[in-house]
Amino acid sequence: MGNEEGNEVIIREAKEEDLPKIIRINLETLPEHYPDYFWRDHLRLWGKAFLVAEVDRKIVGYIMTRVDRGLGYVYWKPFKKLGHVVSIAVLPEFRRRGIGRKLMLEAMRRLKEIYGASEVYLEVRVSNKAAISLYEKLGFRKVKHLRKYYLDGEDAWLMAREL
Ligand code: ACO
Ligand code: ZN
């Protein structure tokens, strides 16, 4: 009905032509930025778990992930496939509507079912209460304190959960 509130949120795979918009959201919302090739490489290599959220055909959020190999943070086992949430953001005027949660849930499902990841992890600024609370609600736990992880000297929590 073209109503203002509660418009449908569509979660879909990102496409190459979405990258300028995704990069703009990243520049507006986060201090961590990346060169264009970094975004393109993630799309090319792990595009099934690189997602955007659309409302009224406008991209209002994204999640970019990758798959690493490692021992795992939740339980130890050699050569595990670890889903890694590299970056997630939602435009300020679209927050607290469950979009971040939807992006995380769909990316985690795909990291597991398509890429075979058995854990997912990420780093987050210790001051980022909103993101930490989102991750905790999704079952992530703080597993490691990374001192001076960010360029400005702030610490990170490494958070992880099983998939
Ligand atoms: N304060 C407290 N809790 C919050 C907040 C907040 N500001 N925002 C989200 N949460 C928690 C709540 O528990 C919320 O559930 P509720 O609304 O029922 O209380 C739950 O997370 C789910 O919230 P969503 O609405 O799904 O999250 P949203 O769409 O607002 O996106 C996000 C969350 C992505 C963290 C958003 O705030 C954002 O874009 N922030 C700026 C960018 C950023 O910090 N990204 C994460 C960096 S770390 C990384 O990328 C790996
Ligand atoms: Zn990371």
Short mmCIF file of C-alpha atoms and ligand atoms in Angstrom, two decimals:
data_model
loop_
_atom_site.label_atom_id
_atom_site.label_comp_id
_atom_site.label_asym_id
_atom_site.label_seq_id
_atom_site.Cartn_x
_atom_site.Cartn_y
_atom_site.Cartn_z
CA MET A 1 0.00 0.00 0.00
CA GLY A 2 3.03 2.31 -0.12
CA ASN A 3 2.87 2.86 3.62
CA GLU A 4 5.70 4.71 5.34
CA GLU A 5 6.28 2.36 8.26
CA GLY A 6 7.07 -1.32 8.18
CA ASN A 7 8.06 -1.44 4.54
CA GLU A 8 9.37 -4.82 3.53
CA VAL A 9 13.05 -5.54 3.96
CA ILE A 10 14.62 -7.65 1.26
CA ILE A 11 17.90 -9.43 1.95
CA ARG A 12 19.73 -10.44 -1.23
CA GLU A 13 23.21 -11.15 -2.55
CA ALA A 14 25.23 -8.06 -3.42
CA LYS A 15 26.10 -7.43 -7.06
CA GLU A 16 29.11 -5.70 -8.56
CA GLU A 17 27.02 -2.64 -9.42
CA ASP A 18 25.92 -2.31 -5.77
CA LEU A 19 29.49 -1.75 -4.59
CA PRO A 20 29.56 2.07 -4.88
CA LYS A 21 26.45 2.30 -2.68
CA ILE A 22 27.80 -0.25 -0.21
CA ILE A 23 31.11 1.59 0.01
CA ARG A 24 29.27 4.87 0.60
CA ILE A 25 27.34 3.32 3.51
CA ASN A 26 30.63 2.06 4.93
CA LEU A 27 32.23 5.52 4.63
CA GLU A 28 29.26 7.16 6.35
CA THR A 29 28.92 4.69 9.21
CA LEU A 30 32.26 3.15 10.16
CA PRO A 31 35.83 4.30 10.71
CA GLU A 32 37.21 1.13 9.05
CA HIS A 33 37.48 1.59 5.28
CA TYR A 34 38.97 -0.57 2.55
CA PRO A 35 40.28 -0.12 -0.97
CA ASP A 36 37.86 -0.91 -3.82
CA TYR A 37 39.66 -4.12 -4.79
CA PHE A 38 39.10 -5.47 -1.25
CA TRP A 39 35.32 -5.17 -1.67
CA ARG A 40 35.45 -6.66 -5.19
CA ASP A 41 37.60 -9.59 -4.08
CA HIS A 42 35.22 -10.47 -1.25
CA LEU A 43 32.29 -10.29 -3.65
CA ARG A 44 34.07 -12.51 -6.17
CA LEU A 45 35.29 -15.07 -3.63
CA TRP A 46 32.51 -15.17 -1.02
CA GLY A 47 29.65 -13.48 -2.86
CA LYS A 48 27.00 -15.90 -1.59
CA ALA A 49 27.53 -14.48 1.88
CA PHE A 50 28.00 -10.83 0.87
CA LEU A 51 24.49 -9.46 1.30
CA VAL A 52 22.58 -6.22 1.09
CA ALA A 53 19.32 -5.15 2.73
CA GLU A 54 16.90 -3.21 0.56
CA VAL A 55 13.86 -1.18 1.53
CA ASP A 56 11.82 0.24 -1.34
CA ARG A 57 14.66 -0.77 -3.68
CA LYS A 58 17.13 1.36 -1.75
CA ILE A 59 20.18 -0.30 -0.24
CA VAL A 60 20.12 0.51 3.46
CA GLY A 61 22.63 -1.98 4.82
CA TYR A 62 25.19 -4.63 3.95
CA ILE A 63 27.22 -7.47 5.40
CA MET A 64 30.55 -8.55 3.92
CA THR A 65 32.08 -11.84 5.00
CA ARG A 66 34.89 -14.21 4.12
CA VAL A 67 35.97 -17.72 5.02
CA ASP A 68 39.26 -18.25 6.83
CA ARG A 69 40.95 -21.46 7.94
CA GLY A 70 42.01 -21.84 11.52
CA LEU A 71 41.79 -23.68 14.79
CA GLY A 72 38.60 -22.01 15.87
CA TYR A 73 37.78 -19.86 18.87
CA VAL A 74 34.86 -21.75 20.37
CA TYR A 75 36.42 -25.18 20.27
CA TRP A 76 39.79 -26.25 18.91
CA LYS A 77 40.20 -28.41 15.83
CA PRO A 78 42.79 -28.14 13.05
CA PHE A 79 41.83 -26.60 9.68
CA LYS A 80 38.35 -25.53 10.58
CA LYS A 81 36.51 -23.29 8.16
CA LEU A 82 35.75 -20.09 10.00
CA GLY A 83 33.19 -17.62 8.75
CA HIS A 84 34.50 -14.10 9.34
CA VAL A 85 32.16 -11.12 9.42
CA VAL A 86 34.43 -8.42 8.01
CA SER A 87 31.97 -5.53 7.99
CA ILE A 88 28.30 -4.92 8.66
CA ALA A 89 26.40 -1.64 8.71
CA VAL A 90 22.88 -0.27 8.49
CA LEU A 91 22.09 3.37 7.65
CA PRO A 92 21.23 5.31 10.86
CA GLU A 93 17.62 6.05 9.86
CA PHE A 94 16.96 2.32 9.30
CA ARG A 95 18.38 1.01 12.56
CA ARG A 96 16.48 -0.83 15.33
CA ARG A 97 14.16 -2.48 12.83
CA GLY A 98 15.83 -5.87 12.87
CA ILE A 99 17.80 -5.34 9.66
CA GLY A 100 21.22 -5.97 11.22
CA ARG A 101 19.89 -9.13 12.79
CA LYS A 102 18.43 -10.32 9.47
CA LEU A 103 21.72 -9.67 7.66
CA MET A 104 23.66 -11.58 10.31
CA LEU A 105 21.28 -14.55 10.37
CA GLU A 106 21.20 -14.95 6.60
CA ALA A 107 24.98 -14.52 6.24
CA MET A 108 25.58 -17.10 9.02
CA ARG A 109 23.21 -19.57 7.38
CA ARG A 110 25.05 -19.18 4.08
CA LEU A 111 28.51 -19.36 5.64
CA LYS A 112 27.50 -22.70 7.09
CA GLU A 113 25.38 -24.22 4.31
CA ILE A 114 27.23 -22.93 1.24
CA TYR A 115 30.80 -22.52 2.49
CA GLY A 116 30.88 -25.21 5.15
CA ALA A 117 31.95 -22.95 8.02
CA SER A 118 31.53 -24.46 11.49
CA GLU A 119 32.17 -21.25 13.43
CA VAL A 120 31.72 -17.56 12.80
CA TYR A 121 33.79 -14.78 14.33
CA LEU A 122 34.34 -11.04 14.11
CA GLU A 123 36.13 -8.14 15.76
CA VAL A 124 34.26 -5.21 17.26
CA ARG A 125 35.33 -2.02 19.08
CA VAL A 126 34.97 -2.41 22.82
CA SER A 127 32.95 0.85 22.82
CA ASN A 128 30.46 -0.37 20.19
CA LYS A 129 27.59 -1.24 22.53
CA ALA A 130 24.97 -1.54 19.77
CA ALA A 131 26.94 -4.07 17.74
CA ILE A 132 28.11 -6.04 20.80
CA SER A 133 24.53 -6.31 22.00
CA LEU A 134 23.36 -7.48 18.55
CA TYR A 135 26.07 -10.15 18.47
CA GLU A 136 25.39 -11.31 22.03
CA LYS A 137 21.70 -11.68 21.24
CA LEU A 138 22.72 -13.89 18.33
CA GLY A 139 24.75 -16.14 20.61
CA PHE A 140 28.23 -14.72 20.08
CA ARG A 141 30.56 -14.64 23.07
CA LYS A 142 33.60 -12.48 23.73
CA VAL A 143 36.48 -14.90 23.36
CA LYS A 144 39.53 -12.67 23.11
CA HIS A 145 40.55 -9.13 24.01
CA LEU A 146 42.65 -7.62 21.19
CA ARG A 147 44.63 -4.70 22.57
CA LYS A 148 45.05 -1.63 20.35
CA TYR A 149 43.50 -3.52 17.46
CA TYR A 150 42.35 -0.35 15.68
CA LEU A 151 44.52 2.35 14.12
CA ASP A 152 43.31 4.93 16.64
CA GLY A 153 44.44 2.67 19.49
CA GLU A 154 41.04 1.31 20.58
CA ASP A 155 40.81 -2.32 21.69
CA ALA A 156 38.60 -4.93 20.05
CA TRP A 157 36.64 -7.87 21.30
CA LEU A 158 36.95 -10.95 19.19
CA MET A 159 33.52 -12.54 19.36
CA ALA A 160 32.59 -15.98 18.07
CA ARG A 161 29.92 -18.67 18.03
CA GLU A 162 29.43 -22.09 16.55
CA LEU A 163 27.38 -22.52 13.41
N1 ACO B 1 21.74 -0.09 21.61
C1 ACO B 1 21.54 -1.24 22.27
N2 ACO B 1 21.26 -2.42 21.63
C2 ACO B 1 21.20 -2.40 20.29
C3 ACO B 1 21.39 -1.21 19.55
C4 ACO B 1 21.66 -0.01 20.28
N3 ACO B 1 21.84 1.16 19.64
N4 ACO B 1 21.28 -1.49 18.24
C5 ACO B 1 21.02 -2.83 18.15
N5 ACO B 1 20.97 -3.36 19.38
C6 ACO B 1 20.71 -4.77 19.73
C7 ACO B 1 19.35 -4.89 20.34
O1 ACO B 1 19.39 -5.98 21.20
C8 ACO B 1 18.50 -5.18 19.13
O2 ACO B 1 17.31 -5.79 19.43
P1 ACO B 1 16.03 -4.89 19.83
O3 ACO B 1 15.94 -3.78 18.82
O4 ACO B 1 14.90 -5.86 19.76
O5 ACO B 1 16.32 -4.37 21.19
C9 ACO B 1 19.38 -6.12 18.36
O6 ACO B 1 20.70 -5.60 18.55
C10 ACO B 1 19.06 -6.19 16.88
O7 ACO B 1 19.11 -4.91 16.34
P2 ACO B 1 18.85 -4.63 14.80
O8 ACO B 1 17.70 -3.70 14.66
O9 ACO B 1 18.78 -5.92 14.06
O10 ACO B 1 20.21 -3.90 14.42
P3 ACO B 1 20.39 -2.69 13.39
O11 ACO B 1 19.68 -2.95 12.11
O12 ACO B 1 20.08 -1.43 14.09
O13 ACO B 1 21.96 -2.77 13.08
C11 ACO B 1 24.24 -2.32 13.59
C12 ACO B 1 22.92 -2.92 14.10
C13 ACO B 1 24.63 -2.97 12.27
C14 ACO B 1 25.34 -2.59 14.63
C15 ACO B 1 24.03 -0.79 13.41
O14 ACO B 1 23.90 -0.18 14.67
C16 ACO B 1 25.14 -0.09 12.65
O15 ACO B 1 25.16 -0.05 11.42
N6 ACO B 1 26.11 0.51 13.41
C17 ACO B 1 27.21 1.25 12.78
C18 ACO B 1 28.16 0.32 12.06
C19 ACO B 1 28.74 -0.71 13.02
O16 ACO B 1 29.05 -0.42 14.16
N7 ACO B 1 28.89 -1.96 12.53
C20 ACO B 1 29.47 -3.07 13.30
C21 ACO B 1 30.95 -2.93 13.35
S1 ACO B 1 31.77 -4.48 13.82
C22 ACO B 1 31.83 -5.38 12.38
O17 ACO B 1 31.49 -4.87 11.33
C23 ACO B 1 32.28 -6.79 12.42
ZN ZN B 2 37.87 -9.04 10.96
#
